[in-house]
Short mmCIF file of C-alpha atoms in Angstrom, two decimals:
data_model
loop_
_atom_site.label_atom_id
_atom_site.label_comp_id
_atom_site.label_asym_id
_atom_site.label_seq_id
_atom_site.Cartn_x
_atom_site.Cartn_y
_atom_site.Cartn_z
CA UNK A 1 -24.12 6.66 -8.70
CA UNK A 2 -26.66 7.94 -6.22
CA UNK A 3 -26.55 11.69 -5.62
CA UNK A 4 -28.84 14.37 -4.20
CA UNK A 5 -28.47 18.07 -3.51
CA UNK A 6 -29.29 20.08 -0.40
CA UNK A 7 -30.06 23.79 -0.33
CA UNK A 8 -28.69 26.51 1.83
CA UNK A 9 -31.82 26.17 4.00
CA UNK A 10 -31.50 22.37 4.36
CA UNK A 11 -31.45 20.76 7.79
CA UNK A 12 -28.64 18.23 7.42
CA UNK A 13 -26.07 20.49 9.08
CA UNK A 14 -25.90 19.65 12.82
CA UNK A 15 -24.16 22.92 13.55
CA UNK A 16 -27.16 24.97 12.51
CA UNK A 17 -30.14 22.74 13.19
CA UNK A 18 -30.81 24.09 16.68
CA UNK A 19 -31.12 27.64 15.34
CA UNK A 20 -33.84 26.91 12.81
CA UNK A 21 -37.56 26.49 12.93
CA UNK A 22 -38.92 23.01 12.30
CA UNK A 23 -39.27 22.55 8.53
CA UNK A 24 -42.92 21.58 8.89
CA UNK A 25 -43.71 24.98 10.38
CA UNK A 26 -42.41 26.91 7.38
CA UNK A 27 -45.11 28.84 5.60
CA UNK A 28 -45.94 28.02 1.97
CA UNK A 29 -45.19 31.60 1.01
CA UNK A 30 -41.69 31.40 2.44
CA UNK A 31 -41.04 28.10 0.69
CA UNK A 32 -42.10 29.65 -2.60
CA UNK A 33 -40.01 32.82 -2.28
CA UNK A 34 -36.77 31.59 -0.71
CA UNK A 35 -33.72 31.47 -2.96
CA UNK A 36 -32.60 27.94 -3.83
CA UNK A 37 -28.83 27.49 -3.71
CA UNK A 38 -27.10 24.13 -3.83
CA UNK A 39 -24.37 23.91 -1.18
CA UNK A 40 -24.14 20.17 -0.54
CA UNK A 41 -24.22 17.04 -2.64
CA UNK A 42 -24.76 13.52 -1.35
CA UNK A 43 -22.99 10.79 -3.31
CA UNK A 44 -23.51 7.15 -2.34
CA UNK A 45 -24.95 8.31 0.99
CA UNK A 46 -21.92 10.49 1.85
CA UNK A 47 -22.47 14.25 1.93
CA UNK A 48 -19.86 16.62 0.45
CA UNK A 49 -19.78 20.39 -0.07
CA UNK A 50 -20.46 21.55 -3.59
CA UNK A 51 -17.14 22.76 -5.06
CA UNK A 52 -16.83 26.53 -4.83
CA UNK A 53 -19.60 26.88 -2.26
CA UNK A 54 -18.88 27.71 1.38
CA UNK A 55 -15.47 28.00 3.08
CA UNK A 56 -12.59 26.07 1.57
CA UNK A 57 -11.71 22.90 3.48
CA UNK A 58 -8.20 22.62 4.90
CA UNK A 59 -6.29 19.34 4.58
CA UNK A 60 -5.84 17.40 7.80
CA UNK A 61 -2.13 16.95 7.02
CA UNK A 62 -1.11 19.66 4.55
CA UNK A 63 1.84 18.92 2.22
CA UNK A 64 1.97 15.26 3.30
CA UNK A 65 -0.22 13.58 0.67
CA UNK A 66 -1.55 11.61 3.59
CA UNK A 67 -4.04 8.75 3.23
CA UNK A 68 -6.43 10.58 5.58
CA UNK A 69 -6.92 13.45 3.10
CA UNK A 70 -7.41 11.86 -0.30
CA UNK A 71 -9.67 8.79 -0.10
CA UNK A 72 -13.08 10.10 0.95
CA UNK A 73 -14.87 9.63 -2.36
CA UNK A 74 -15.61 6.33 -4.06
CA UNK A 75 -13.51 5.39 -7.09
CA UNK A 76 -15.48 5.09 -10.32
CA UNK A 77 -15.12 1.98 -12.43
CA UNK A 78 -14.06 2.96 -16.00
CA UNK A 79 -16.11 0.03 -17.28
CA UNK A 80 -19.24 1.27 -15.57
CA UNK A 81 -19.23 -1.32 -12.80
CA UNK A 82 -19.71 -0.79 -9.09
CA UNK A 83 -17.71 1.96 -7.44
CA UNK A 84 -14.86 1.08 -5.10
CA UNK A 85 -14.89 2.86 -1.72
CA UNK A 86 -11.80 4.95 -1.04
CA UNK A 87 -10.99 2.83 1.99
CA UNK A 88 -11.05 -0.29 -0.17
CA UNK A 89 -8.41 1.31 -2.40
CA UNK A 90 -6.17 1.66 0.69
CA UNK A 91 -6.72 -1.98 1.61
CA UNK A 92 -5.86 -3.08 -1.92
CA UNK A 93 -2.61 -1.13 -1.60
CA UNK A 94 -1.75 -3.13 1.53
CA UNK A 95 -2.47 -6.44 -0.18
CA UNK A 96 -0.49 -5.42 -3.25
CA UNK A 97 2.42 -4.42 -1.01
CA UNK A 98 2.44 -7.84 0.65
CA UNK A 99 2.37 -9.51 -2.77
CA UNK A 100 5.25 -7.35 -4.01
CA UNK A 101 7.29 -8.25 -0.95
CA UNK A 102 6.57 -11.93 -1.55
CA UNK A 103 7.74 -11.59 -5.14
CA UNK A 104 10.92 -9.83 -4.00
CA UNK A 105 11.61 -12.76 -1.68
CA UNK A 106 11.06 -15.13 -4.62
CA UNK A 107 13.54 -13.08 -6.65
CA UNK A 108 16.14 -13.32 -3.89
CA UNK A 109 15.48 -17.07 -3.70
CA UNK A 110 16.30 -17.37 -7.40
CA UNK A 111 19.46 -15.36 -6.77
CA UNK A 112 20.38 -17.79 -4.00
CA UNK A 113 19.92 -20.76 -6.34
CA UNK A 114 22.27 -19.14 -8.85
CA UNK A 115 24.88 -18.61 -6.14
CA UNK A 116 24.56 -22.19 -4.92
CA UNK A 117 24.89 -23.58 -8.42
CA UNK A 118 27.83 -21.29 -9.12
CA UNK A 119 29.55 -22.38 -5.89
CA UNK A 120 28.98 -26.03 -6.75
CA UNK A 121 30.47 -25.61 -10.22
CA UNK A 122 33.47 -23.68 -8.92
CA UNK A 123 34.18 -26.36 -6.31
CA UNK A 124 33.91 -29.09 -8.93
CA UNK A 125 36.21 -27.24 -11.31
CA UNK A 126 38.81 -26.73 -8.58
CA UNK A 127 39.28 -30.52 -8.49
CA UNK A 128 39.91 -30.80 -12.21
CA UNK A 129 43.13 -32.65 -13.15
CA UNK A 130 43.68 -30.39 -16.14
CA UNK A 131 47.24 -29.05 -16.34
CA UNK A 132 48.10 -30.79 -13.10
CA UNK A 133 51.51 -31.77 -14.51
CA UNK A 134 52.61 -28.17 -14.95
CA UNK A 135 55.93 -27.59 -13.19
CA UNK A 136 58.01 -24.86 -11.64
CA UNK A 137 56.78 -21.44 -10.62
CA UNK A 138 53.98 -21.60 -13.21
CA UNK A 139 52.89 -24.92 -11.74
CA UNK A 140 52.80 -23.39 -8.26
CA UNK A 141 50.68 -20.48 -9.54
CA UNK A 142 48.39 -22.91 -11.35
CA UNK A 143 47.84 -24.97 -8.19
CA UNK A 144 47.03 -21.79 -6.25
CA UNK A 145 44.61 -20.64 -8.94
CA UNK A 146 42.72 -23.94 -8.72
CA UNK A 147 42.67 -23.66 -4.94
CA UNK A 148 41.31 -20.12 -5.24
CA UNK A 149 38.31 -21.55 -7.08
CA UNK A 150 37.57 -23.72 -4.07
CA UNK A 151 37.95 -20.70 -1.76
CA UNK A 152 35.73 -18.62 -4.03
CA UNK A 153 33.13 -21.39 -4.01
CA UNK A 154 33.09 -21.19 -0.21
CA UNK A 155 32.60 -17.42 -0.40
CA UNK A 156 29.61 -17.74 -2.74
CA UNK A 157 28.11 -20.53 -0.64
CA UNK A 158 28.33 -18.35 2.47
CA UNK A 159 26.84 -15.48 0.46
CA UNK A 160 23.86 -17.64 -0.54
CA UNK A 161 23.35 -18.78 3.06
CA UNK A 162 23.40 -15.21 4.34
CA UNK A 163 21.02 -14.12 1.59
CA UNK A 164 18.58 -16.73 2.82
CA UNK A 165 18.84 -15.91 6.53
CA UNK A 166 19.31 -12.14 6.34
CA UNK A 167 17.25 -11.12 3.29
CA UNK A 168 14.87 -13.77 1.92
CA UNK A 169 13.53 -15.16 5.18
CA UNK A 170 12.92 -11.77 6.88
CA UNK A 171 11.07 -10.49 3.81
CA UNK A 172 8.84 -13.57 3.82
CA UNK A 173 8.08 -13.44 7.54
CA UNK A 174 7.74 -9.64 7.98
CA UNK A 175 3.96 -9.78 7.84
CA UNK A 176 2.47 -12.78 9.61
CA UNK A 177 -0.45 -14.89 8.47
CA UNK A 178 -2.65 -12.74 10.70
CA UNK A 179 -2.00 -9.70 8.53
CA UNK A 180 -4.83 -10.43 6.08
CA UNK A 181 -7.15 -11.17 9.00
CA UNK A 182 -6.29 -7.78 10.49
CA UNK A 183 -7.04 -6.10 7.17
CA UNK A 184 -10.40 -7.87 7.05
CA UNK A 185 -11.20 -6.50 10.51
CA UNK A 186 -10.46 -3.00 9.25
CA UNK A 187 -12.55 -3.65 6.15
CA UNK A 188 -15.55 -5.03 8.03
CA UNK A 189 -15.44 -2.22 10.59
CA UNK A 190 -15.46 0.58 8.01
CA UNK A 191 -17.95 -1.28 5.79
CA UNK A 192 -20.35 -1.68 8.73
CA UNK A 193 -20.18 2.04 9.45
CA UNK A 194 -20.81 2.74 5.77
CA UNK A 195 -23.87 0.46 5.86
CA UNK A 196 -25.16 2.30 8.93
CA UNK A 197 -24.64 5.56 7.08
CA UNK A 198 -26.64 4.28 4.10
CA UNK A 199 -29.43 3.23 6.47
CA UNK A 200 -29.47 6.64 8.14
CA UNK A 201 -29.54 8.36 4.77
CA UNK A 202 -32.48 6.21 3.69
CA UNK A 203 -34.22 7.35 6.88
CA UNK A 204 -33.55 10.99 5.95
CA UNK A 205 -34.99 10.51 2.49
CA UNK A 206 -38.02 8.77 3.90
CA UNK A 207 -38.57 11.56 6.43
CA UNK A 208 -38.03 14.17 3.71
CA UNK A 209 -40.71 12.58 1.55
CA UNK A 210 -43.08 12.33 4.50
CA UNK A 211 -42.60 16.03 5.23
CA UNK A 212 -43.22 16.94 1.60
CA UNK A 213 -46.45 14.91 1.64
CA UNK A 214 -47.62 16.58 4.88
CA UNK A 215 -46.80 20.06 3.59
CA UNK A 216 -48.59 19.39 0.35
CA UNK A 217 -51.63 18.16 2.29
CA UNK A 218 -51.53 21.30 4.44
CA UNK A 219 -51.30 23.55 1.38
CA UNK A 220 -54.21 21.82 -0.33
CA UNK A 221 -56.44 22.13 2.75
CA UNK A 222 -55.42 25.76 3.28
CA UNK A 223 -56.18 26.63 -0.34
CA UNK A 224 -59.51 24.82 -0.20
CA UNK A 225 -60.48 26.80 2.88
CA UNK A 226 -59.38 30.11 1.31
CA UNK A 227 -61.48 29.61 -1.80
CA UNK A 228 -64.29 28.05 0.17
CA UNK A 229 -64.28 24.89 -1.90
CA UNK A 230 -64.56 22.73 1.18
CA UNK A 231 -66.36 22.66 4.50
CA UNK A 232 -63.13 21.88 6.36
CA UNK A 233 -63.07 23.43 9.77
CA UNK A 234 -60.25 25.39 11.39
CA UNK A 235 -59.61 22.33 13.56
CA UNK A 236 -58.82 20.28 10.43
CA UNK A 237 -56.26 22.88 9.38
CA UNK A 238 -54.63 22.82 12.82
CA UNK A 239 -54.49 19.04 12.72
CA UNK A 240 -52.79 19.09 9.31
CA UNK A 241 -50.36 21.74 10.56
CA UNK A 242 -49.50 19.62 13.61
CA UNK A 243 -48.81 16.63 11.37
CA UNK A 244 -46.63 18.75 9.13
CA UNK A 245 -44.69 20.07 12.13
CA UNK A 246 -44.28 16.54 13.47
CA UNK A 247 -42.96 15.40 10.09
CA UNK A 248 -40.47 18.28 10.23
CA UNK A 249 -39.34 17.19 13.68
CA UNK A 250 -38.94 13.63 12.41
CA UNK A 251 -36.81 14.88 9.54
CA UNK A 252 -34.56 16.84 11.89
CA UNK A 253 -34.12 13.80 14.12
CA UNK A 254 -33.25 11.70 11.06
CA UNK A 255 -30.74 14.34 9.99
CA UNK A 256 -29.15 14.35 13.44
CA UNK A 257 -28.80 10.56 13.39
CA UNK A 258 -27.36 10.68 9.87
CA UNK A 259 -24.82 13.36 10.78
CA UNK A 260 -23.81 11.55 13.96
CA UNK A 261 -23.24 8.36 11.97
CA UNK A 262 -21.29 10.20 9.28
CA UNK A 263 -19.14 11.87 11.96
CA UNK A 264 -18.38 8.45 13.46
CA UNK A 265 -17.49 7.08 10.02
CA UNK A 266 -15.31 10.14 9.39
CA UNK A 267 -13.40 9.67 12.67
CA UNK A 268 -12.84 5.97 12.06
CA UNK A 269 -11.75 6.64 8.47
CA UNK A 270 -9.11 9.11 9.67
CA UNK A 271 -7.84 6.82 12.44
CA UNK A 272 -7.78 3.65 10.35
CA UNK A 273 -6.31 5.26 7.24
CA UNK A 274 -3.47 6.65 9.38
CA UNK A 275 -2.86 3.16 10.74
CA UNK A 276 -2.69 1.79 7.20
CA UNK A 277 -0.35 4.61 6.25
CA UNK A 278 2.00 3.68 9.09
CA UNK A 279 1.88 0.03 8.03
CA UNK A 280 2.97 1.05 4.54
CA UNK A 281 5.81 3.19 5.89
CA UNK A 282 6.97 0.23 8.00
CA UNK A 283 6.84 -2.07 4.98
CA UNK A 284 8.89 0.24 2.77
CA UNK A 285 11.49 0.85 5.49
CA UNK A 286 11.72 -2.91 6.07
CA UNK A 287 12.34 -3.52 2.38
CA UNK A 288 14.91 -0.72 2.29
CA UNK A 289 16.73 -2.19 5.28
CA UNK A 290 16.98 -5.69 3.83
CA UNK A 291 17.84 -4.64 0.29
CA UNK A 292 20.64 -2.61 1.82
CA UNK A 293 21.71 -5.78 3.59
CA UNK A 294 21.76 -7.45 0.18
CA UNK A 295 24.14 -4.82 -1.19
CA UNK A 296 26.30 -5.06 1.95
CA UNK A 297 26.62 -8.83 1.55
CA UNK A 298 27.35 -8.35 -2.12
CA UNK A 299 30.20 -5.92 -1.34
CA UNK A 300 31.55 -8.36 1.24
CA UNK A 301 31.48 -11.14 -1.34
CA UNK A 302 33.51 -9.03 -3.75
CA UNK A 303 35.99 -8.27 -0.98
CA UNK A 304 36.38 -11.93 -0.02
CA UNK A 305 36.65 -12.94 -3.66
CA UNK A 306 39.43 -10.41 -4.05
CA UNK A 307 41.28 -11.96 -1.10
CA UNK A 308 41.05 -15.42 -2.67
CA UNK A 309 42.90 -14.19 -5.73
CA UNK A 310 45.63 -12.26 -3.92
CA UNK A 311 47.85 -15.33 -3.44
CA UNK A 312 47.40 -16.17 -7.11
CA UNK A 313 48.53 -12.64 -8.01
CA UNK A 314 51.61 -12.97 -5.82
CA UNK A 315 52.63 -16.31 -7.32
CA UNK A 316 52.04 -15.04 -10.84
CA UNK A 317 54.30 -12.09 -10.13
CA UNK A 318 56.92 -14.56 -8.91
CA UNK A 319 56.80 -16.63 -12.11
CA UNK A 320 60.37 -16.77 -13.46
CA UNK A 321 60.94 -18.45 -16.82
CA UNK A 322 64.70 -18.80 -16.11
CA UNK A 323 64.09 -20.43 -12.75
CA UNK A 324 61.52 -22.77 -14.25
CA UNK A 325 64.03 -23.71 -16.93
CA UNK A 326 66.75 -24.34 -14.35
CA UNK A 327 64.49 -26.57 -12.27
CA UNK A 328 63.25 -28.52 -15.23
CA UNK A 329 66.69 -29.03 -16.75
CA UNK A 330 68.15 -30.21 -13.44
CA UNK A 331 65.36 -32.76 -13.07
CA UNK A 332 65.14 -33.97 -16.61
CA UNK A 333 68.66 -33.51 -18.06
CA UNK A 334 70.07 -36.41 -20.08
CA UNK A 335 73.70 -35.38 -20.11
CA UNK A 336 75.88 -32.33 -20.35
CA UNK A 337 78.68 -33.81 -22.55
CA UNK A 338 78.34 -32.36 -26.00
CA UNK A 339 79.03 -34.34 -29.19
CA UNK A 340 82.38 -33.90 -30.99
CA UNK A 341 83.53 -34.60 -34.56
CA UNK A 342 84.25 -38.16 -35.54
CA UNK A 343 87.94 -38.87 -36.13
CA UNK A 344 89.46 -41.76 -38.27
#
């Protein structure tokens, strides 16, 4: 991971740049005596405050655990591979959410298949000839019980159809095929800004090195003149000082460009992460709505199933063994004259 530190006197803070002297004009004595204090650290071309230094940052959306507050740094790979940008983590969450929703729809589809198969088997069983010769009040109850299987099969078939139209299909079609394309647009936009930031940071480092070289050259020439080890003229010293000052100006311009680019990236990160956050809220609420519809349909199925069995309950309560015996005897009697003793 690429990281560098800035000091309290560094020039990468756009708020304070206009109040400072060009870095190339700083005297060697001042550079040697100033106190070095690390206040900023740059990681992967993004500059952060050093923890514990400077005023504490306030969250953009306190107490919300919002996307816009917690994904600024890159995520380290435990295996030592390339880091994952925080924004990429948010995109992966969106893709995972779509996959989870797809799997939920597949689950509901399997539930539908079970209902359809169950309805088919119930309907088939309702046509069974078993015990069809039962008579009397028990026979009537038995016929109604078999009919209730057919009615129950219809209930489960309607349940499966509603599951398809009101739960499975909406969950599959909630996010269109353009969803992944939209995520790629977000990804490319933020990635492009991050590349621009890396380019600006490279420019800062290049300008920083150029300034260091110019200052070193100025120091060497100044020291040579002081100890009279060279015949350099005062004009040579002025020329070196001008070059050093110019290098300082170049560094400040590079810092301004870097900070402007980082500010743009920051703004787009906040805006886009909030859009992704809203998309996730919409997804969860959509799932909640349609899983509630599942439970509603399930309750309705239980209610309708209960109604199919009510007639069976009534006929079973009306079963009368004496009445059944009367009916059967009347239909199947062979004679009511009883035998008597034989007489010679």
